Short mmCIF file of C-alpha atoms in Angstrom, two decimals:
data_model
loop_
_atom_site.label_atom_id
_atom_site.label_comp_id
_atom_site.label_asym_id
_atom_site.label_seq_id
_atom_site.Cartn_x
_atom_site.Cartn_y
_atom_site.Cartn_z
CA MET A 1 0.00 0.18 0.14
CA ARG A 2 1.73 3.23 -1.43
CA ALA A 3 2.18 5.60 1.71
CA PRO A 4 0.02 9.09 1.81
CA THR A 5 1.80 11.99 0.41
CA PRO A 6 2.65 15.64 2.29
CA ALA A 7 -0.30 16.71 0.08
CA GLU A 8 -2.69 14.85 1.46
CA VAL A 9 -1.82 14.35 4.69
CA LEU A 10 -0.28 18.09 5.63
CA PHE A 11 -3.38 20.45 4.33
CA ASP A 12 -6.80 19.05 6.39
CA GLY A 13 -7.99 17.72 3.06
CA GLU A 14 -7.53 21.13 1.15
CA ALA A 15 -5.88 21.65 -1.84
CA PRO A 16 -2.10 22.95 -0.77
CA PRO A 17 -1.09 26.38 -2.34
CA THR A 18 -0.49 27.02 -5.85
CA VAL A 19 3.10 26.28 -7.31
CA LEU A 20 3.99 28.06 -11.01
CA PRO A 21 6.90 27.88 -12.78
CA ALA A 22 9.08 30.99 -10.87
CA CYS A 23 9.33 33.58 -14.17
CA ASP A 24 6.46 34.22 -16.35
CA HIS A 25 8.19 35.46 -19.87
CA TYR A 26 6.38 37.85 -22.13
CA ALA A 27 6.33 37.78 -25.79
CA GLY A 28 3.93 40.34 -28.13
CA SER A 29 5.14 39.99 -31.69
CA GLU A 30 5.15 36.66 -33.73
CA LYS A 31 9.05 37.06 -33.85
CA LEU A 32 9.48 36.95 -30.01
CA MET A 33 6.66 34.76 -29.22
CA LEU A 34 8.47 31.92 -31.38
CA LYS A 35 12.07 32.66 -29.89
CA SER A 36 10.68 32.35 -26.46
CA LEU A 37 8.13 29.01 -26.91
CA ALA A 38 11.93 27.95 -28.35
CA LEU A 39 13.79 28.66 -25.27
CA GLN A 40 10.67 26.60 -23.13
CA GLN A 41 11.77 23.68 -25.42
CA GLU A 42 15.19 24.35 -24.62
CA LEU A 43 15.17 24.73 -20.70
CA GLY A 44 12.05 22.60 -19.76
CA PRO A 45 9.27 24.56 -18.29
CA VAL A 46 10.73 26.05 -16.00
CA PHE A 47 9.24 29.04 -17.21
CA ASP A 48 5.76 30.09 -18.72
CA VAL A 49 5.87 32.05 -22.03
CA THR A 50 2.85 34.74 -22.00
CA LEU A 51 1.18 35.49 -25.03
CA ASP A 52 0.23 39.39 -25.26
CA CYS A 53 -2.74 40.58 -27.00
CA GLU A 54 -3.02 43.89 -25.19
CA ASP A 55 0.10 45.62 -25.46
CA GLY A 56 1.53 43.25 -28.88
CA ALA A 57 -1.99 44.23 -31.36
CA GLN A 58 -1.99 47.07 -33.18
CA ILE A 59 -4.74 49.21 -32.71
CA GLY A 60 -7.52 47.90 -35.57
CA ARG A 61 -6.12 44.33 -35.52
CA GLU A 62 -7.26 42.68 -32.46
CA ALA A 63 -8.69 39.99 -33.76
CA GLU A 64 -5.67 38.65 -36.21
CA HIS A 65 -3.34 39.40 -33.13
CA ALA A 66 -5.89 37.14 -31.14
CA GLU A 67 -5.80 34.73 -34.22
CA LEU A 68 -1.90 34.56 -34.30
CA VAL A 69 -1.89 33.56 -30.14
CA ALA A 70 -4.18 30.58 -30.81
CA SER A 71 -2.15 29.39 -33.52
CA MET A 72 0.51 28.95 -30.70
CA LEU A 73 -1.80 26.75 -28.17
CA GLY A 74 -1.64 23.33 -29.05
CA SER A 75 1.23 23.37 -31.67
CA GLU A 76 4.47 22.07 -32.05
CA HIS A 77 5.74 24.70 -30.27
CA ASP A 78 3.43 24.73 -27.01
CA ARG A 79 5.87 21.39 -25.44
CA PHE A 80 4.67 21.47 -22.47
CA ASN A 81 1.25 22.93 -21.94
CA ARG A 82 2.96 26.33 -19.66
CA VAL A 83 1.40 28.56 -22.05
CA GLY A 84 -0.55 31.57 -21.62
CA VAL A 85 -1.96 35.04 -22.75
CA ARG A 86 -2.84 38.46 -21.58
CA ILE A 87 -6.03 39.60 -22.65
CA HIS A 88 -7.47 43.19 -23.92
CA ASP A 89 -8.40 44.83 -20.38
CA PHE A 90 -12.59 45.02 -19.08
CA ASP A 91 -12.72 48.72 -20.72
CA HIS A 92 -10.65 47.73 -24.01
CA ALA A 93 -13.60 46.87 -26.51
CA HIS A 94 -11.85 44.01 -27.76
CA TRP A 95 -11.22 41.86 -24.55
CA ARG A 96 -14.48 39.16 -24.72
CA ASP A 97 -13.59 39.04 -28.17
CA ASP A 98 -10.11 37.66 -27.61
CA VAL A 99 -11.08 35.10 -25.17
CA ARG A 100 -13.98 33.72 -28.26
CA LEU A 101 -11.02 33.92 -30.76
CA ILE A 102 -8.37 32.55 -28.65
CA LEU A 103 -10.77 29.31 -27.16
CA ARG A 104 -12.60 28.44 -30.23
CA ALA A 105 -9.43 28.44 -31.89
CA ALA A 106 -6.64 26.73 -30.11
CA LYS A 107 -5.74 23.53 -30.28
CA ARG A 108 -5.78 23.49 -26.23
CA ALA A 109 -6.35 26.04 -24.13
CA PRO A 110 -3.94 28.28 -22.53
CA ALA A 111 -2.23 27.50 -19.13
CA TYR A 112 -3.52 30.70 -18.10
CA ILE A 113 -5.48 33.91 -19.23
CA THR A 114 -3.89 37.20 -17.51
CA LEU A 115 -6.45 39.61 -16.99
CA PRO A 116 -4.66 43.38 -16.83
CA LYS A 117 -5.43 46.81 -15.35
CA ILE A 118 -8.32 45.51 -12.97
CA ARG A 119 -10.08 47.54 -11.18
CA SER A 120 -12.67 46.72 -8.50
CA VAL A 121 -13.73 43.36 -7.34
CA PRO A 122 -16.76 43.27 -9.70
CA ASP A 123 -14.99 44.04 -13.03
CA ALA A 124 -12.72 40.98 -11.91
CA ALA A 125 -15.52 38.76 -11.47
CA GLU A 126 -17.07 39.78 -14.45
CA MET A 127 -14.48 38.69 -17.03
CA CYS A 128 -13.67 35.35 -15.05
CA ALA A 129 -17.16 34.33 -15.23
CA PHE A 130 -17.30 35.13 -19.31
CA ILE A 131 -13.84 33.23 -19.59
CA ASP A 132 -15.66 30.09 -17.73
CA ALA A 133 -18.58 30.18 -19.63
CA THR A 134 -17.38 30.68 -22.75
CA ARG A 135 -14.52 27.26 -22.25
CA ARG A 136 -18.30 25.64 -21.03
CA GLU A 137 -19.60 26.60 -24.13
CA LEU A 138 -16.78 25.72 -26.53
CA GLY A 139 -16.88 21.88 -24.69
CA ILE A 140 -13.20 22.88 -23.11
CA ALA A 141 -13.62 20.15 -20.16
CA GLN A 142 -11.14 22.04 -17.56
CA PRO A 143 -11.32 25.07 -15.73
CA VAL A 144 -8.84 28.11 -17.79
CA PRO A 145 -6.96 29.32 -14.42
CA VAL A 146 -6.89 32.73 -14.40
CA GLN A 147 -4.22 35.53 -13.13
CA LEU A 148 -4.44 39.62 -11.95
CA LEU A 149 -2.67 42.00 -12.67
CA VAL A 150 -2.92 44.68 -10.18
CA GLU A 151 -1.74 48.43 -10.93
CA THR A 152 -4.51 50.80 -10.22
CA HIS A 153 -5.36 51.99 -6.60
CA GLY A 154 -8.77 50.04 -6.15
CA ALA A 155 -7.16 46.78 -7.41
CA LEU A 156 -4.83 47.70 -4.60
CA ALA A 157 -7.46 48.59 -2.04
CA ARG A 158 -9.10 45.52 -2.68
CA ALA A 159 -6.02 42.48 -2.98
CA PHE A 160 -7.49 40.06 -0.86
CA ASP A 161 -11.21 40.36 -2.68
CA LEU A 162 -9.35 39.48 -5.38
CA ALA A 163 -6.88 36.56 -4.37
CA ALA A 164 -10.30 34.90 -2.87
CA LEU A 165 -12.13 34.48 -6.55
CA PRO A 166 -13.03 31.64 -7.29
CA GLY A 167 -10.64 30.41 -10.32
CA VAL A 168 -8.03 32.97 -9.71
CA GLU A 169 -4.16 31.20 -9.21
CA ALA A 170 -1.87 34.41 -9.28
CA LEU A 171 -1.79 38.21 -9.07
CA SER A 172 0.78 40.13 -10.41
CA PHE A 173 1.96 43.85 -9.33
CA GLY A 174 2.14 46.26 -12.23
CA LEU A 175 4.73 48.78 -11.41
CA MET A 176 4.86 50.91 -14.05
CA ASP A 177 1.18 51.85 -14.38
CA PHE A 178 0.97 51.73 -10.65
CA VAL A 179 3.42 54.01 -10.12
CA SER A 180 2.52 56.39 -12.67
CA ALA A 181 -1.11 56.65 -11.34
CA HIS A 182 0.06 58.76 -8.14
CA ASP A 183 0.54 61.68 -10.47
CA GLY A 184 3.87 62.43 -9.71
CA ALA A 185 3.93 62.15 -6.18
CA ILE A 186 6.32 59.11 -6.53
CA PRO A 187 9.27 59.63 -8.75
CA ASP A 188 10.79 57.98 -11.56
CA THR A 189 13.32 56.42 -9.44
CA ALA A 190 10.77 54.36 -7.78
CA MET A 191 10.61 52.44 -11.23
CA ARG A 192 13.61 50.22 -11.14
CA SER A 193 15.57 49.41 -8.85
CA PRO A 194 16.99 49.60 -6.10
CA GLY A 195 14.48 52.81 -5.66
CA GLN A 196 11.17 50.03 -6.00
CA PHE A 197 12.12 48.43 -3.61
CA ASP A 198 12.80 51.47 -0.87
CA HIS A 199 9.91 53.68 -1.50
CA PRO A 200 7.19 53.50 1.16
CA LEU A 201 4.56 53.77 -0.97
CA VAL A 202 5.70 50.62 -3.58
CA ARG A 203 7.06 48.96 -0.80
CA ARG A 204 3.42 48.94 0.61
CA ALA A 205 2.00 47.94 -2.08
CA LYS A 206 4.50 44.66 -2.75
CA LEU A 207 3.72 43.45 -0.02
CA GLU A 208 -0.20 43.53 0.21
CA ILE A 209 -0.16 42.05 -2.23
CA ALA A 210 2.24 39.05 -1.29
CA ALA A 211 0.56 38.86 1.68
CA ALA A 212 -3.39 38.93 -0.05
CA CYS A 213 -1.71 35.79 -1.87
CA HIS A 214 -0.54 33.96 0.36
CA ALA A 215 -3.65 34.28 2.32
CA HIS A 216 -5.47 32.35 0.20
CA GLY A 217 -3.02 29.85 -1.70
CA LYS A 218 -2.26 31.82 -4.75
CA VAL A 219 1.07 33.17 -6.07
CA PRO A 220 2.13 36.33 -5.87
CA SER A 221 4.01 37.28 -9.20
CA HIS A 222 6.21 40.20 -9.13
CA ASN A 223 7.17 42.85 -11.47
CA VAL A 224 9.45 43.15 -14.71
CA SER A 225 13.04 44.66 -13.98
CA THR A 226 13.41 47.08 -16.44
CA GLU A 227 17.65 45.72 -16.87
CA VAL A 228 18.09 44.07 -19.68
CA ARG A 229 22.24 44.41 -20.03
CA ASP A 230 23.88 43.70 -16.34
CA MET A 231 21.83 40.39 -15.12
CA SER A 232 23.38 40.91 -11.45
CA VAL A 233 20.84 43.54 -11.30
CA VAL A 234 17.97 41.41 -12.32
CA ALA A 235 19.21 38.95 -10.07
CA ASN A 236 19.75 40.78 -7.57
CA ASP A 237 15.73 41.66 -8.54
CA ALA A 238 14.48 38.45 -8.00
CA ALA A 239 16.50 37.61 -4.63
CA ARG A 240 14.88 41.02 -2.69
CA ALA A 241 11.27 39.71 -4.28
CA ARG A 242 11.97 36.95 -2.94
CA ASN A 243 13.43 36.49 0.38
CA GLU A 244 12.44 40.13 1.69
CA PHE A 245 8.82 40.15 -0.23
CA GLY A 246 7.03 37.11 -0.27
CA TYR A 247 7.33 36.70 -3.95
CA THR A 248 7.53 32.55 -5.59
CA ARG A 249 7.02 33.93 -9.29
CA MET A 250 8.74 37.09 -11.60
CA TRP A 251 7.91 38.56 -14.84
CA SER A 252 10.91 38.68 -17.97
CA ILE A 253 10.81 41.22 -20.53
CA HIS A 254 13.51 39.72 -21.88
CA PRO A 255 14.47 36.32 -22.98
CA ALA A 256 18.25 37.14 -21.04
CA GLN A 257 16.35 37.51 -17.64
CA ILE A 258 14.95 33.85 -17.72
CA GLN A 259 17.46 31.55 -16.01
CA PRO A 260 18.79 34.75 -13.40
CA ILE A 261 15.18 34.34 -12.16
CA VAL A 262 14.93 30.70 -12.26
CA ALA A 263 17.77 30.69 -10.21
CA ALA A 264 17.04 33.47 -7.77
CA PHE A 265 13.92 30.89 -7.01
CA ALA A 266 15.31 28.26 -7.03
CA PRO A 267 16.07 26.75 -3.47
CA ARG A 268 19.54 25.82 -2.67
CA ASP A 269 20.94 22.02 -2.44
CA ASP A 270 20.85 21.50 1.19
CA GLU A 271 17.57 23.30 1.41
CA ILE A 272 16.35 20.35 -0.90
CA ALA A 273 18.66 17.64 1.04
CA THR A 274 17.12 19.05 4.19
CA ALA A 275 14.03 19.08 3.41
CA ALA A 276 14.42 15.39 1.85
CA GLU A 277 15.72 14.37 4.82
CA ILE A 278 12.74 16.12 7.64
CA LEU A 279 10.02 14.48 5.28
CA LEU A 280 11.10 10.90 4.47
CA ALA A 281 11.47 11.07 7.94
CA ALA A 282 7.67 12.31 9.01
CA GLN A 283 6.37 10.15 6.78
CA ALA A 284 8.02 6.94 8.27
CA ALA A 285 6.44 8.56 11.71
CA GLN A 286 2.93 8.74 9.92
CA TRP A 287 3.31 12.26 10.21
CA GLY A 288 3.88 12.95 14.49
CA PRO A 289 6.38 14.57 15.65
CA THR A 290 9.98 14.33 14.48
CA ARG A 291 13.59 14.86 15.75
CA TYR A 292 16.12 16.55 12.92
CA GLN A 293 19.37 17.25 13.84
CA ASP A 294 18.68 18.45 17.81
CA THR A 295 15.52 20.23 16.42
CA LEU A 296 12.12 19.31 16.61
CA HIS A 297 9.48 19.32 13.62
CA ASP A 298 5.90 18.71 13.04
CA ARG A 299 3.29 19.21 10.74
CA ALA A 300 3.96 23.21 10.66
CA SER A 301 7.31 22.69 9.39
CA TYR A 302 6.42 19.97 7.54
CA ARG A 303 4.51 21.61 5.94
CA TYR A 304 6.94 24.63 5.27
CA TYR A 305 9.88 21.38 3.78
CA TRP A 306 7.07 20.25 1.15
CA SER A 307 7.19 24.01 -0.21
CA VAL A 308 10.79 23.51 -0.53
CA LEU A 309 10.67 20.37 -2.27
CA ARG A 310 7.20 21.80 -4.68
CA ARG A 311 9.92 24.93 -5.66
CA ALA A 312 12.62 22.88 -6.26
CA ARG A 313 10.44 20.92 -8.67
CA SER A 314 9.05 23.89 -10.47
CA THR A 315 12.35 25.25 -10.86
CA GLY A 316 14.22 21.96 -12.69
CA ARG A 317 16.24 21.21 -9.67
CA THR A 318 16.25 17.68 -8.42
CA VAL A 319 15.45 16.59 -5.91
CA PRO A 320 16.88 12.97 -4.14
CA GLU A 321 15.47 10.05 -5.88
CA GLU A 322 14.76 8.71 -2.26
CA ALA A 323 12.24 11.43 -2.01
CA ALA A 324 10.57 10.70 -5.10
CA PRO A 325 7.36 8.70 -3.41
CA LEU A 326 6.77 11.67 -1.27
CA PHE A 327 5.63 12.70 -4.83
CA GLY A 328 2.72 9.77 -4.86
CA ASP A 329 3.25 8.57 -8.71
CA ALA A 330 5.47 11.52 -9.87
CA ALA A 331 9.40 11.60 -10.41
CA GLY A 332 11.86 13.23 -8.26
CA ALA A 333 12.97 15.75 -10.24
CA GLY A 334 9.27 16.04 -12.34
CA ALA A 335 7.48 19.03 -14.32
CA ALA A 336 6.38 22.26 -13.20
CA GLY A 337 3.09 23.12 -12.12
CA THR A 338 0.33 23.29 -9.80
CA GLN A 339 -0.49 20.30 -8.26
CA GLY A 340 0.93 18.17 -5.72
#
């Protein structure tokens, strides 16, 4: 008989918090989409690719761009089913057409749909409901997860309510629009590093979004780094987002940013080894209290170490072979995803 896994015993019958690949890479043109998808095939599903209808589509050619996006989903370029789309915002006349065109024409539904410039909970709920109704109408069996972009005062004020919406798996922080929404009260230095981590209003926004996500088991996704030459700046931004602000995912706008971001969010080898040893001992003890190197552990710390192993897998790090049973039927170094 198979021993129960951490996912089955540590969360009181509820699903474990969502885990997504650590990097969300945006591409708007056909050339950049193909380049990004080729890199994903090379590196594996350690990062997502978001095909962008909002900023990628030319005015008047929104339908044509949505059809291009749809042609990529489920194609030979979409190997891992970790390709999402960003549609137009609630006030744009084409957002419903984006949803219809993409879900109807794609060979496979997107891994997620990102909704930009959310201003209120009712707007977000209406968009989520429309996406779900459309996928049902088209006979798509599985719900399509939704990610919300928080970049307005209204969205930030209701971050906890947005994170609680059914179907929402992540909240992303839109730094540039958020700073601009303050009409010059926040200096432009807060749009880049190190200012983006130091200005009190920006810090507050980052922390509020992260807290809302963790309260509801969702993924907080950090804004982009505007640096495209010095990857040490990008790596430092990612490390600060992870270690100081509790983010578990970050946007990328240049292919060179992807690997530094993934590396910054990945657990260290010693963390992975420790987590595996503690959880294997816990499993052997039927998830009762255990002692590891003169430190006592129980279900609270087990949940923490389970998150370490899940993050290791989502960033492509190798989990010790003996820890594979902790994932049930999964192998120790499996693909990124949201389950388990």
